[in-house]
CSV table of C-alpha atoms in Angstrom, one decimal:
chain,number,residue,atom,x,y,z
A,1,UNK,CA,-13.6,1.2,-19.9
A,2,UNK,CA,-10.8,-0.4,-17.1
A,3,UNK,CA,-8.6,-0.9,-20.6
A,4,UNK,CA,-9.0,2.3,-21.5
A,5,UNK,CA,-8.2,3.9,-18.4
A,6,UNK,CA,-5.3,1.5,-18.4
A,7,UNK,CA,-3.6,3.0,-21.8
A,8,UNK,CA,-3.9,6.8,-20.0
A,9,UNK,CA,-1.8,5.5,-17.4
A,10,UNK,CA,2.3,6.1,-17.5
A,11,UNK,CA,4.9,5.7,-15.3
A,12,UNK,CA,5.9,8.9,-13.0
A,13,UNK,CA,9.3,8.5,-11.9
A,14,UNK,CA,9.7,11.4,-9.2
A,15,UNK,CA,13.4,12.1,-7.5
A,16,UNK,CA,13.3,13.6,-4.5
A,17,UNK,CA,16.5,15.0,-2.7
A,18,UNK,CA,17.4,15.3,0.6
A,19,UNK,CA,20.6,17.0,0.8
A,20,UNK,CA,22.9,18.7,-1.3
A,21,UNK,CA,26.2,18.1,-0.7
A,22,UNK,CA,29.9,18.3,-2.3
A,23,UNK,CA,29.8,14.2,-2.8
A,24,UNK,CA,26.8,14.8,-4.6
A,25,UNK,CA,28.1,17.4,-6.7
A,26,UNK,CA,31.2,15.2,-7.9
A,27,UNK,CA,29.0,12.5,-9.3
A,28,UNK,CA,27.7,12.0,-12.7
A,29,UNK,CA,24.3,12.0,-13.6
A,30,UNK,CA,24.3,8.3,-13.8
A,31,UNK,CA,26.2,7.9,-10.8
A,32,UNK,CA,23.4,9.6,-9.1
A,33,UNK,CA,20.8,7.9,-10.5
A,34,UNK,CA,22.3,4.9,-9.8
A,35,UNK,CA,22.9,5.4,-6.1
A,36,UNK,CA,19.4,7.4,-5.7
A,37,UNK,CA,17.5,3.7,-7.7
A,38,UNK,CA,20.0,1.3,-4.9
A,39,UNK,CA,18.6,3.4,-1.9
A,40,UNK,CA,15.0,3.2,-2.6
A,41,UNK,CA,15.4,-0.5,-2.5
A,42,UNK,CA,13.2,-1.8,0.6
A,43,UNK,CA,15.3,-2.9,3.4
A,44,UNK,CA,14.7,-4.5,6.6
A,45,UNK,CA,15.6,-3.3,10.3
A,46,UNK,CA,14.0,-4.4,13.2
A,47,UNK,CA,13.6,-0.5,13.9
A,48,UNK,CA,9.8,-1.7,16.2
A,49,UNK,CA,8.8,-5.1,18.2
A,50,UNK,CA,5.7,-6.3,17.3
A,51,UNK,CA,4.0,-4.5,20.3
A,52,UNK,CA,5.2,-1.2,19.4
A,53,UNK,CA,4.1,-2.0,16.1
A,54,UNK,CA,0.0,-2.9,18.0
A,55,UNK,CA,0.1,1.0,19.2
A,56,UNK,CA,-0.3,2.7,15.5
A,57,UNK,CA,-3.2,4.1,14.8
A,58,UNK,CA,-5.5,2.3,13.4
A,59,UNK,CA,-4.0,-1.1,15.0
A,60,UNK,CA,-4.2,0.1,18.4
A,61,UNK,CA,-8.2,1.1,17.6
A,62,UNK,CA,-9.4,-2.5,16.3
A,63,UNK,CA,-11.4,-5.3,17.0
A,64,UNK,CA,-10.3,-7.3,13.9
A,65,UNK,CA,-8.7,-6.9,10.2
A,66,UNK,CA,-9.8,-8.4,7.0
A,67,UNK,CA,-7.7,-8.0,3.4
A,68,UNK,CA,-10.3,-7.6,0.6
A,69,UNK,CA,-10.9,-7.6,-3.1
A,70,UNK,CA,-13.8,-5.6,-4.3
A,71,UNK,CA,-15.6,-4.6,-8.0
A,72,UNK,CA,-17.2,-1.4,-8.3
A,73,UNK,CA,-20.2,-2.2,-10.9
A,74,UNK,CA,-21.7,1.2,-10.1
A,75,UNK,CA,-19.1,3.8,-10.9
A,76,UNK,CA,-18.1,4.1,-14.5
A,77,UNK,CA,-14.6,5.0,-14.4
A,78,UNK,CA,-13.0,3.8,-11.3
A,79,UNK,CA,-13.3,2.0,-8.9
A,80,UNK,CA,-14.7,2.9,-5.1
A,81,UNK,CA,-14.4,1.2,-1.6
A,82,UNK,CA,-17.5,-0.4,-1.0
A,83,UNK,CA,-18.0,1.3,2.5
A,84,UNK,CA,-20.4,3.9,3.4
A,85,UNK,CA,-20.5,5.5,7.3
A,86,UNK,CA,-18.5,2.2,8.5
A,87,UNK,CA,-21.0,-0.2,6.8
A,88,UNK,CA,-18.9,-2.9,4.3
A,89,UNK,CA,-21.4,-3.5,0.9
A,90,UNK,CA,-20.8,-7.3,1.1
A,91,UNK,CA,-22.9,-7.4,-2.3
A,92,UNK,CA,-19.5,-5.7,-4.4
A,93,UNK,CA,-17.0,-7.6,-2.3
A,94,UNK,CA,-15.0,-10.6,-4.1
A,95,UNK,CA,-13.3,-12.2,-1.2
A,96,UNK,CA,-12.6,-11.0,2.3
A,97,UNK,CA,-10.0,-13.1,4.6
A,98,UNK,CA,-9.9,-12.1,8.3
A,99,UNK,CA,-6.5,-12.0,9.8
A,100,UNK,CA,-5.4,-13.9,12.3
A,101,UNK,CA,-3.1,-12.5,15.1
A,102,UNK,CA,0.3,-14.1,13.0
A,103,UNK,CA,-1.0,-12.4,9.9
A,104,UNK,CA,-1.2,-8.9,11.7
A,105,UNK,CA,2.3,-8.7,12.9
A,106,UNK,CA,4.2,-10.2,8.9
A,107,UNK,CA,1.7,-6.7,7.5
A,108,UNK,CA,2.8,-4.5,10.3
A,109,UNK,CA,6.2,-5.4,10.4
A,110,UNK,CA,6.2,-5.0,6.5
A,111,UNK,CA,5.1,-1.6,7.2
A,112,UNK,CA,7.3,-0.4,9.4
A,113,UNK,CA,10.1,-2.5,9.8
A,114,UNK,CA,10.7,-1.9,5.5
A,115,UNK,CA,12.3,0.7,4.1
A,116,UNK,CA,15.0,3.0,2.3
A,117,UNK,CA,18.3,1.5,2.4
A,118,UNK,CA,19.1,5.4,2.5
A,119,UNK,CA,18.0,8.5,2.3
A,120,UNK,CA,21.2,10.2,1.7
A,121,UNK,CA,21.2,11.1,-2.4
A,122,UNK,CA,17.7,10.7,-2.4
A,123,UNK,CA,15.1,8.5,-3.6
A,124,UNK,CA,12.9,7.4,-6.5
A,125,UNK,CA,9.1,7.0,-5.3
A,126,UNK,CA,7.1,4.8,-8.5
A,127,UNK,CA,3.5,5.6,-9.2
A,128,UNK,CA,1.0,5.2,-12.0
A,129,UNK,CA,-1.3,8.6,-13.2
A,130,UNK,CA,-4.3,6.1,-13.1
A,131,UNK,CA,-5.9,5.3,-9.8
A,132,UNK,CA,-8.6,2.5,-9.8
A,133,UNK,CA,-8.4,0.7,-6.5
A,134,UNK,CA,-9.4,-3.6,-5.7
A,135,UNK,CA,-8.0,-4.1,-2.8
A,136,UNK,CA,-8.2,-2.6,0.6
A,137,UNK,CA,-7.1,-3.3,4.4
A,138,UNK,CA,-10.4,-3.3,6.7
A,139,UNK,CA,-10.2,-2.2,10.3
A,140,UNK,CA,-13.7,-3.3,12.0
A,141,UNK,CA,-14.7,-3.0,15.8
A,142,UNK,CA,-16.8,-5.6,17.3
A,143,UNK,CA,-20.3,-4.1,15.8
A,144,UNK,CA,-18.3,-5.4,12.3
A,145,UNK,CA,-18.4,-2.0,12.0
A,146,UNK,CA,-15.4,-0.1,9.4
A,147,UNK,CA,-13.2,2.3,11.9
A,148,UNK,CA,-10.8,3.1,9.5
A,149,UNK,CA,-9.2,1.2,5.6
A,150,UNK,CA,-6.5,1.4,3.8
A,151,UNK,CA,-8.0,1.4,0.1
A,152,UNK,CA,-4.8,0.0,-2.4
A,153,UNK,CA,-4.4,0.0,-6.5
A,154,UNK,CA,-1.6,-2.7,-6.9
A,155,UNK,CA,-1.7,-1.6,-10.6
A,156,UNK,CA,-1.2,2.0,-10.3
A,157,UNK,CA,1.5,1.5,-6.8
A,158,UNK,CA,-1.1,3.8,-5.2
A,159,UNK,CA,-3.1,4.3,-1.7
A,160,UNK,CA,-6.1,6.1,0.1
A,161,UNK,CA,-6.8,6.4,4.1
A,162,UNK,CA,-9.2,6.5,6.1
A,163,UNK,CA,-7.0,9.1,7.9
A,164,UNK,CA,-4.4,11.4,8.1
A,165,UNK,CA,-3.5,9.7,11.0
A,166,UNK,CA,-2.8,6.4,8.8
A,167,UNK,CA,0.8,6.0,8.1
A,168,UNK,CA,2.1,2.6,6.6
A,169,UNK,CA,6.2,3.6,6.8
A,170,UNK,CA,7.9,4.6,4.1
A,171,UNK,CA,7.5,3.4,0.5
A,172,UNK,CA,10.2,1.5,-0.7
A,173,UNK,CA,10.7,-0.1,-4.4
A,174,UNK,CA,9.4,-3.0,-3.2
A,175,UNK,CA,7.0,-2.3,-0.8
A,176,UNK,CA,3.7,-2.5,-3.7
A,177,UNK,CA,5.3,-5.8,-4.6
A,178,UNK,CA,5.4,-7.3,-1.1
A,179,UNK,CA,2.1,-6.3,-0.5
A,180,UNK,CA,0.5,-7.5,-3.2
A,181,UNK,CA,2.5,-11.0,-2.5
A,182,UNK,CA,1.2,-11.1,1.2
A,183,UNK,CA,-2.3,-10.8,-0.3
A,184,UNK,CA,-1.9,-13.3,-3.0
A,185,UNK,CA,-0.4,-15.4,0.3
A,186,UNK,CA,-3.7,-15.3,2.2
A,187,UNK,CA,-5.8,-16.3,-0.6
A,188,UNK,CA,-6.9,-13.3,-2.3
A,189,UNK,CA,-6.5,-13.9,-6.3
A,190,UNK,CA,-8.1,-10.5,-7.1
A,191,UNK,CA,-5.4,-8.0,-6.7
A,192,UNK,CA,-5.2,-6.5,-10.6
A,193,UNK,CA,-7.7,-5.7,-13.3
A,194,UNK,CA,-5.6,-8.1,-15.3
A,195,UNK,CA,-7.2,-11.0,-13.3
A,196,UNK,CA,-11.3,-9.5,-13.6
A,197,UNK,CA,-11.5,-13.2,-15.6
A,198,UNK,CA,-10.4,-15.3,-12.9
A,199,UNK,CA,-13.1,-15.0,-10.7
């Protein structure tokens, strides 16, 4: 079924302008294009420390974080957090790696310390149509209950919250990528269907 949902899936390239301008209107369409595909590139500023970075929700809320991979075996065509009114179903969970203090400041500062080179001629945002989520970021207070998750589909570039409160910064080219890396960095080898084998 995942391979089938897999060939349903195609790349949505969406350009999104900021401002119109005179400069803009001098360009060609590949210049644009061009310029608007450089900008989205992630970039990094030191724009908050890492105890600015402790005071976004849900990181100012939490007892401790874990990184997860899960499979749904129950639903048939896509995959579902494994969390029901804050309780974690350890039964569907791969692997689960608590974060250590270090850990939380490299995933915050990749948050919000990464982004847009520029916004000035726009810029390309890269998702899949498909959405079946296997990874997700775990917020627990000190019942080991879940306060709030970030619920992630490395394969289709695509996320869920807990929250409308949730932000994660903005979402750079290589934003998915670096995720997924700092995952695959802690130990989690689960972070694609491509990989339901390895485990």
């Amino acid at each position: 079924m995942l391979k089938i949902l897999n060939t349903f899936c195609f790349f949505l390239i969406c350009s999104s302008l900021f401002a119109q301008n005179k400069e803009l209107e001098n360009l060609s369409i590949e210049e644009q294009d061009s310029l608007m595909e450089k900008n989205s590139q992630c970039m990094h500023r030191d724009k908050f420390s890492a105890e600015q970075r402790k005071l976004f929700y849900p990181f100012n809320r939490t007892e401790f974080i874990s990184i997860i991979s899960f499979q749904d075996t129950i639903s048939e065509f896509s995959s579902h957090l494994p969390v029901k009114k804050g309780i974690l179903n350890s039964g569907l969970v791969k692997e689960e790696i608590r974060l250590p203090k270090a850990d939380i400041d490299k995933l915050t500062d990749l948050f919000f310390n990464y982004g847009y080179i520029s916004k000035k001629y726009g810029v390309i945002i890269n998702r899949m149509a498909c959405y079946d989520p296997h990874n997700a970021i775990l917020f627990f207070n000190n019942e080991r209950k879940v306060i709030a998750y970030i619920e992630i589909c490395f394969d289709c570039l695509g996320m869920k919250f807990s929250s409308k409160k949730i932000k994660v910064g903005e979402n750079c080219t290589e934003k998915f990528s670096m995720l997924k890396n700092f995952f695959i960095s802690k130990g989690i080898k689960f972070v694609s269907i491509d990989h339901t084998t390895e485990l």
